[in-house]
XYZ file of C-alpha atoms in Angstrom:
360
model
C 47.089 22.432 -82.408
C 44.306 20.581 -80.577
C 45.434 18.223 -77.832
C 43.481 14.968 -77.978
C 44.931 13.548 -74.780
C 41.500 12.622 -73.456
C 40.068 11.183 -76.665
C 40.608 7.494 -77.513
C 42.880 8.267 -80.460
C 44.742 10.895 -78.444
C 45.363 8.507 -75.574
C 46.518 5.830 -78.008
C 48.963 8.242 -79.646
C 50.286 9.551 -76.333
C 50.835 6.087 -74.909
C 52.408 4.844 -78.130
C 54.956 7.669 -77.947
C 55.662 6.723 -74.345
C 56.292 3.066 -75.170
C 58.459 3.674 -78.257
C 58.645 2.028 -81.663
C 61.303 -0.664 -81.472
C 61.176 -4.358 -82.426
C 58.475 -5.048 -79.859
C 56.101 -2.622 -81.582
C 53.239 -5.107 -81.762
C 53.381 -5.771 -78.044
C 53.662 -2.070 -77.297
C 50.684 -1.274 -79.503
C 48.599 -3.847 -77.680
C 49.603 -2.468 -74.288
C 48.978 1.120 -75.383
C 45.599 0.215 -76.842
C 44.480 -1.603 -73.710
C 45.633 1.239 -71.477
C 43.834 3.741 -73.701
C 40.611 1.762 -73.396
C 40.963 1.518 -69.628
C 41.564 5.257 -69.219
C 38.679 6.160 -71.531
C 36.392 3.952 -69.446
C 37.615 5.678 -66.288
C 37.295 9.218 -67.629
C 33.861 8.878 -69.133
C 32.350 6.819 -66.339
C 31.405 3.849 -68.519
C 32.026 1.432 -65.660
C 28.953 2.617 -63.780
C 30.822 2.047 -60.533
C 30.272 5.560 -59.152
C 27.234 6.604 -57.168
C 25.323 9.789 -57.890
C 27.393 11.450 -55.168
C 30.719 10.674 -56.831
C 31.941 13.649 -58.818
C 35.061 14.945 -60.520
C 37.397 17.545 -59.024
C 39.801 19.597 -61.127
C 42.798 21.096 -59.349
C 46.299 22.468 -59.754
C 49.258 20.195 -58.968
C 52.890 21.224 -58.767
C 55.374 18.469 -59.607
C 58.980 19.496 -60.238
C 58.333 23.198 -59.598
C 55.784 23.677 -62.364
C 52.004 23.708 -62.231
C 49.707 21.286 -64.043
C 45.976 20.642 -64.290
C 44.876 17.345 -62.724
C 41.536 15.649 -62.065
C 40.459 13.155 -59.428
C 37.214 11.484 -58.396
C 35.659 12.528 -55.081
C 36.403 9.091 -53.619
C 40.134 9.657 -54.226
C 40.357 7.349 -57.252
C 41.169 7.995 -60.911
C 43.862 10.642 -60.452
C 44.588 11.942 -63.982
C 47.119 14.484 -65.268
C 45.438 16.554 -67.981
C 48.458 18.705 -68.797
C 50.560 16.048 -70.576
C 53.957 17.683 -71.202
C 52.960 21.312 -70.623
C 54.962 23.071 -67.934
C 52.706 25.767 -66.478
C 48.930 25.337 -66.413
C 46.731 26.445 -63.530
C 43.412 27.942 -62.367
C 41.026 25.254 -63.754
C 37.368 26.346 -63.860
C 34.484 24.063 -64.863
C 31.900 25.177 -67.379
C 28.391 25.319 -65.857
C 27.331 22.271 -67.896
C 30.344 20.268 -66.658
C 31.704 19.380 -70.108
C 34.726 21.702 -70.326
C 37.515 23.231 -68.289
C 38.986 26.660 -68.876
C 42.483 27.306 -67.546
C 45.563 29.519 -67.861
C 48.680 28.344 -69.716
C 52.099 30.002 -69.341
C 54.549 29.398 -72.187
C 58.342 29.627 -72.367
C 58.097 33.323 -73.314
C 56.135 34.077 -70.137
C 52.902 34.676 -72.039
C 49.750 33.757 -70.123
C 46.967 32.540 -72.392
C 43.531 31.093 -71.800
C 42.640 27.621 -73.080
C 39.639 25.340 -72.918
C 39.715 21.556 -72.682
C 36.688 19.602 -73.894
C 36.384 16.610 -71.561
C 34.240 14.683 -74.042
C 36.391 14.970 -77.174
C 39.730 15.786 -75.522
C 40.099 18.836 -77.787
C 42.210 21.664 -76.394
C 41.651 25.160 -77.838
C 43.769 28.278 -77.324
C 41.413 31.250 -76.936
C 43.843 34.159 -76.424
C 47.155 34.717 -78.173
C 50.030 36.422 -76.396
C 50.270 38.842 -73.498
C 49.048 38.391 -69.948
C 45.548 36.860 -69.827
C 44.220 35.450 -66.548
C 41.183 34.890 -64.295
C 38.747 33.292 -66.787
C 35.147 32.837 -65.601
C 32.227 31.271 -67.474
C 28.917 32.993 -68.090
C 25.949 31.156 -66.506
C 24.763 29.954 -69.927
C 28.183 28.542 -71.021
C 28.298 30.885 -74.021
C 30.949 33.414 -72.953
C 34.045 33.930 -70.824
C 35.097 37.028 -68.916
C 38.793 37.403 -68.162
C 41.512 39.882 -67.211
C 44.304 41.045 -69.530
C 47.138 43.481 -68.950
C 47.030 46.343 -71.443
C 50.006 48.644 -71.056
C 50.487 49.198 -67.336
C 46.980 48.250 -66.195
C 44.675 45.256 -65.865
C 41.453 45.426 -67.878
C 38.333 43.231 -68.010
C 37.509 41.533 -71.309
C 34.778 39.226 -72.572
C 34.778 36.735 -75.461
C 32.674 33.923 -76.817
C 33.445 30.472 -75.425
C 35.274 29.565 -78.653
C 37.552 32.632 -78.405
C 35.752 34.709 -81.029
C 34.223 38.137 -80.470
C 36.827 39.347 -77.976
C 35.864 42.738 -76.514
C 37.595 45.014 -74.002
C 35.040 46.214 -71.440
C 37.117 48.500 -69.200
C 39.615 51.129 -70.330
C 40.991 53.060 -67.362
C 44.354 54.256 -66.080
C 43.849 51.916 -63.147
C 43.554 48.188 -62.545
C 40.295 46.271 -63.055
C 40.149 42.644 -61.945
C 38.159 39.763 -60.375
C 35.197 39.630 -62.796
C 32.136 37.667 -61.674
C 28.965 37.097 -63.696
C 25.827 38.494 -62.112
C 23.732 37.129 -64.975
C 24.380 36.543 -68.701
C 24.188 40.303 -69.376
C 26.003 41.928 -66.413
C 29.416 41.566 -64.765
C 30.666 42.744 -61.379
C 34.373 43.337 -60.812
C 36.904 45.210 -58.683
C 38.602 48.450 -59.733
C 40.914 50.966 -58.072
C 40.098 53.798 -60.493
C 38.855 55.903 -57.545
C 42.061 55.593 -55.552
C 41.191 52.412 -53.683
C 39.616 49.074 -54.548
C 35.845 49.249 -55.083
C 33.191 46.902 -56.487
C 31.752 47.943 -59.852
C 29.025 46.606 -62.094
C 28.642 46.983 -65.869
C 26.643 45.696 -68.790
C 28.084 43.089 -71.118
C 29.001 45.732 -73.698
C 30.991 47.694 -71.082
C 28.379 50.417 -70.661
C 26.907 51.757 -67.405
C 29.948 51.126 -65.203
C 28.729 51.952 -61.688
C 30.592 52.015 -58.358
C 28.507 49.899 -55.965
C 30.532 50.286 -52.771
C 31.734 53.922 -52.611
C 33.758 53.390 -49.455
C 37.162 54.730 -48.437
C 38.307 51.236 -47.414
C 39.276 48.357 -49.710
C 36.373 46.389 -51.229
C 37.211 43.569 -53.657
C 36.739 39.865 -54.528
C 33.060 40.091 -55.558
C 31.124 36.818 -55.884
C 27.500 36.708 -57.031
C 24.871 34.455 -55.486
C 23.466 31.727 -57.773
C 20.133 33.547 -58.098
C 21.856 36.817 -59.014
C 20.267 38.799 -56.180
C 23.201 39.241 -53.767
C 26.873 40.115 -54.140
C 29.296 38.957 -51.456
C 32.719 40.580 -51.249
C 35.782 41.170 -49.097
C 36.143 44.490 -47.277
C 38.599 46.231 -44.942
C 36.138 48.878 -43.764
C 36.337 47.407 -40.228
C 40.177 47.598 -40.086
C 40.493 43.918 -41.002
C 39.212 41.689 -43.795
C 35.514 40.890 -43.387
C 32.982 39.302 -45.724
C 30.120 41.594 -46.655
C 27.019 41.194 -48.770
C 24.939 43.772 -50.610
C 22.125 44.006 -53.096
C 23.045 44.209 -56.768
C 22.440 47.980 -56.773
C 24.883 48.440 -53.861
C 22.198 48.956 -51.233
C 22.092 47.297 -47.804
C 25.793 46.460 -47.307
C 26.008 44.057 -44.373
C 28.966 42.600 -42.458
C 28.383 38.832 -42.447
C 31.410 37.746 -40.402
C 31.995 40.446 -37.743
C 35.197 39.087 -36.256
C 38.534 40.715 -35.409
C 40.429 38.129 -37.458
C 40.632 38.144 -41.254
C 37.742 36.461 -43.108
C 37.910 36.094 -46.883
C 37.381 33.930 -50.001
C 33.567 33.570 -49.879
C 32.145 30.705 -51.973
C 28.385 30.291 -52.452
C 26.705 26.898 -52.256
C 24.870 25.861 -55.422
C 21.459 26.299 -53.769
C 22.395 29.795 -52.567
C 21.630 29.048 -48.929
C 25.157 28.954 -47.471
C 28.591 30.485 -47.902
C 31.920 28.779 -47.246
C 34.882 30.999 -46.405
C 38.388 31.048 -44.947
C 39.066 32.604 -41.536
C 42.120 33.132 -39.324
C 40.069 33.599 -36.153
C 41.785 30.625 -34.498
C 45.333 31.493 -35.534
C 45.615 29.691 -38.873
C 43.402 29.494 -41.944
C 40.339 27.294 -41.393
C 37.214 26.640 -43.442
C 33.961 27.973 -41.996
C 30.350 27.855 -43.134
C 27.516 30.292 -42.556
C 24.043 30.910 -43.877
C 23.741 33.546 -46.599
C 22.768 36.143 -43.958
C 25.722 35.392 -41.654
C 23.829 33.199 -39.188
C 24.514 29.577 -38.173
C 28.308 29.840 -38.183
C 30.046 26.447 -38.342
C 33.765 25.709 -38.130
C 34.436 22.941 -40.641
C 38.182 22.376 -40.146
C 40.233 22.536 -36.970
C 43.978 21.990 -37.062
C 47.127 24.152 -36.749
C 47.881 24.002 -40.476
C 46.278 26.119 -43.183
C 43.052 24.927 -44.870
C 42.176 26.968 -47.970
C 40.373 27.049 -51.344
C 36.933 25.673 -50.357
C 34.752 24.278 -53.152
C 31.213 22.874 -52.835
C 30.278 19.413 -54.095
C 27.481 19.352 -56.714
C 24.824 18.456 -54.113
C 26.233 20.854 -51.454
C 26.835 17.972 -49.023
C 30.648 18.238 -48.969
C 33.402 20.831 -49.064
C 36.610 20.011 -50.926
C 39.678 22.049 -49.978
C 43.469 22.057 -49.805
C 45.276 21.562 -46.498
C 48.916 22.040 -45.510
C 48.660 19.688 -42.521
C 51.164 17.204 -44.013
C 53.841 19.865 -44.763
C 52.643 20.073 -48.357
C 49.295 20.932 -49.932
C 46.939 17.944 -50.170
C 43.261 17.727 -51.100
C 40.655 16.815 -48.497
C 36.897 16.678 -48.342
C 34.609 17.140 -45.334
C 30.955 16.191 -44.987
C 29.162 19.320 -43.773
C 26.548 17.328 -41.823
C 28.641 14.885 -39.785
C 32.080 16.503 -40.128
C 33.740 13.347 -41.478
C 37.017 14.178 -43.234
C 38.861 12.178 -45.873
C 42.080 12.501 -47.832
C 41.668 12.773 -51.588
C 45.374 12.969 -52.373
C 48.434 11.756 -50.467
C 51.445 12.498 -52.636
C 54.804 14.258 -52.169
C 53.771 17.125 -54.494
C 51.565 20.145 -53.792
C 47.916 19.868 -54.875
C 45.664 22.901 -54.432
C 42.988 25.133 -56.029
C 40.324 22.384 -56.144
C 37.203 23.072 -58.185
C 34.336 20.555 -58.006
C 32.417 19.718 -61.154
C 28.964 21.343 -61.067
C 27.217 18.076 -61.988
């Protein structure tokens, strides 16, 4: 059933349940109604108090040993729990137009299903039904979702329309296939170990023309496509440690971007395609680094003994949002990439991680 927790009537209903229905019902209704109005104003930005640089961040929070989807503004205000009473929800991903989130929901039977949440209407829609479905990613035009499902003993890549219709299995191998990334609306890159080790593959949207792009005896995985669809960055162990490589979309010109003895991984492209954020252990613990798309102009963005992970670019590419363990639990931070100024976004006793900045 649709969850209207972000719509005015959904907020009113949720708050009314919270306040009860005893003799003070009239007072409770008034309180619930006022709170609903306030939250709607906050969520939909009707106050006009934010600048053009203030944006929403979706992330995973873990109160009481279960994961939930939360949102917060980039100035640290308006922290909202989107999961209501659900126990396990994680991996929030914004749609390219910024109106929806897709996420994974685990139920009491240990099924992992994919849902969308419409941030305008508050409608929640279950797209898959039963089994193990994870890693949803939007197509560039908002119309489709690629995801991974376990079929028998192996992981396979699927695609479906954004409303859950038209589900199609794209890979069918006696090996795992995972980490899909959209190259364009008609092609998907992904990782597969069908050749005995992890390699980067590409295929058409109907599953045809599955081609090994890397053909290397070392591990190659975690492909991420540049915004213009011309370059694929990925993680590789061909230098005896994890490095970030790039290559053309036909697999030509593989190039080591990081070239360091420490592990470098989790590449994230800026929206303008000029820079890549990544995580490196070259100073002993995980830190966030930046580099140009060709590996030049390396910049260390964070510098502390604790782990800093999950970098995400702000809509205008001026800030990096990430999770840090510097306070003995995961908290969200942001850093200005020009002046290096850092700021807390969350300061709570629970873990908050996997931030994903709204694209607009």
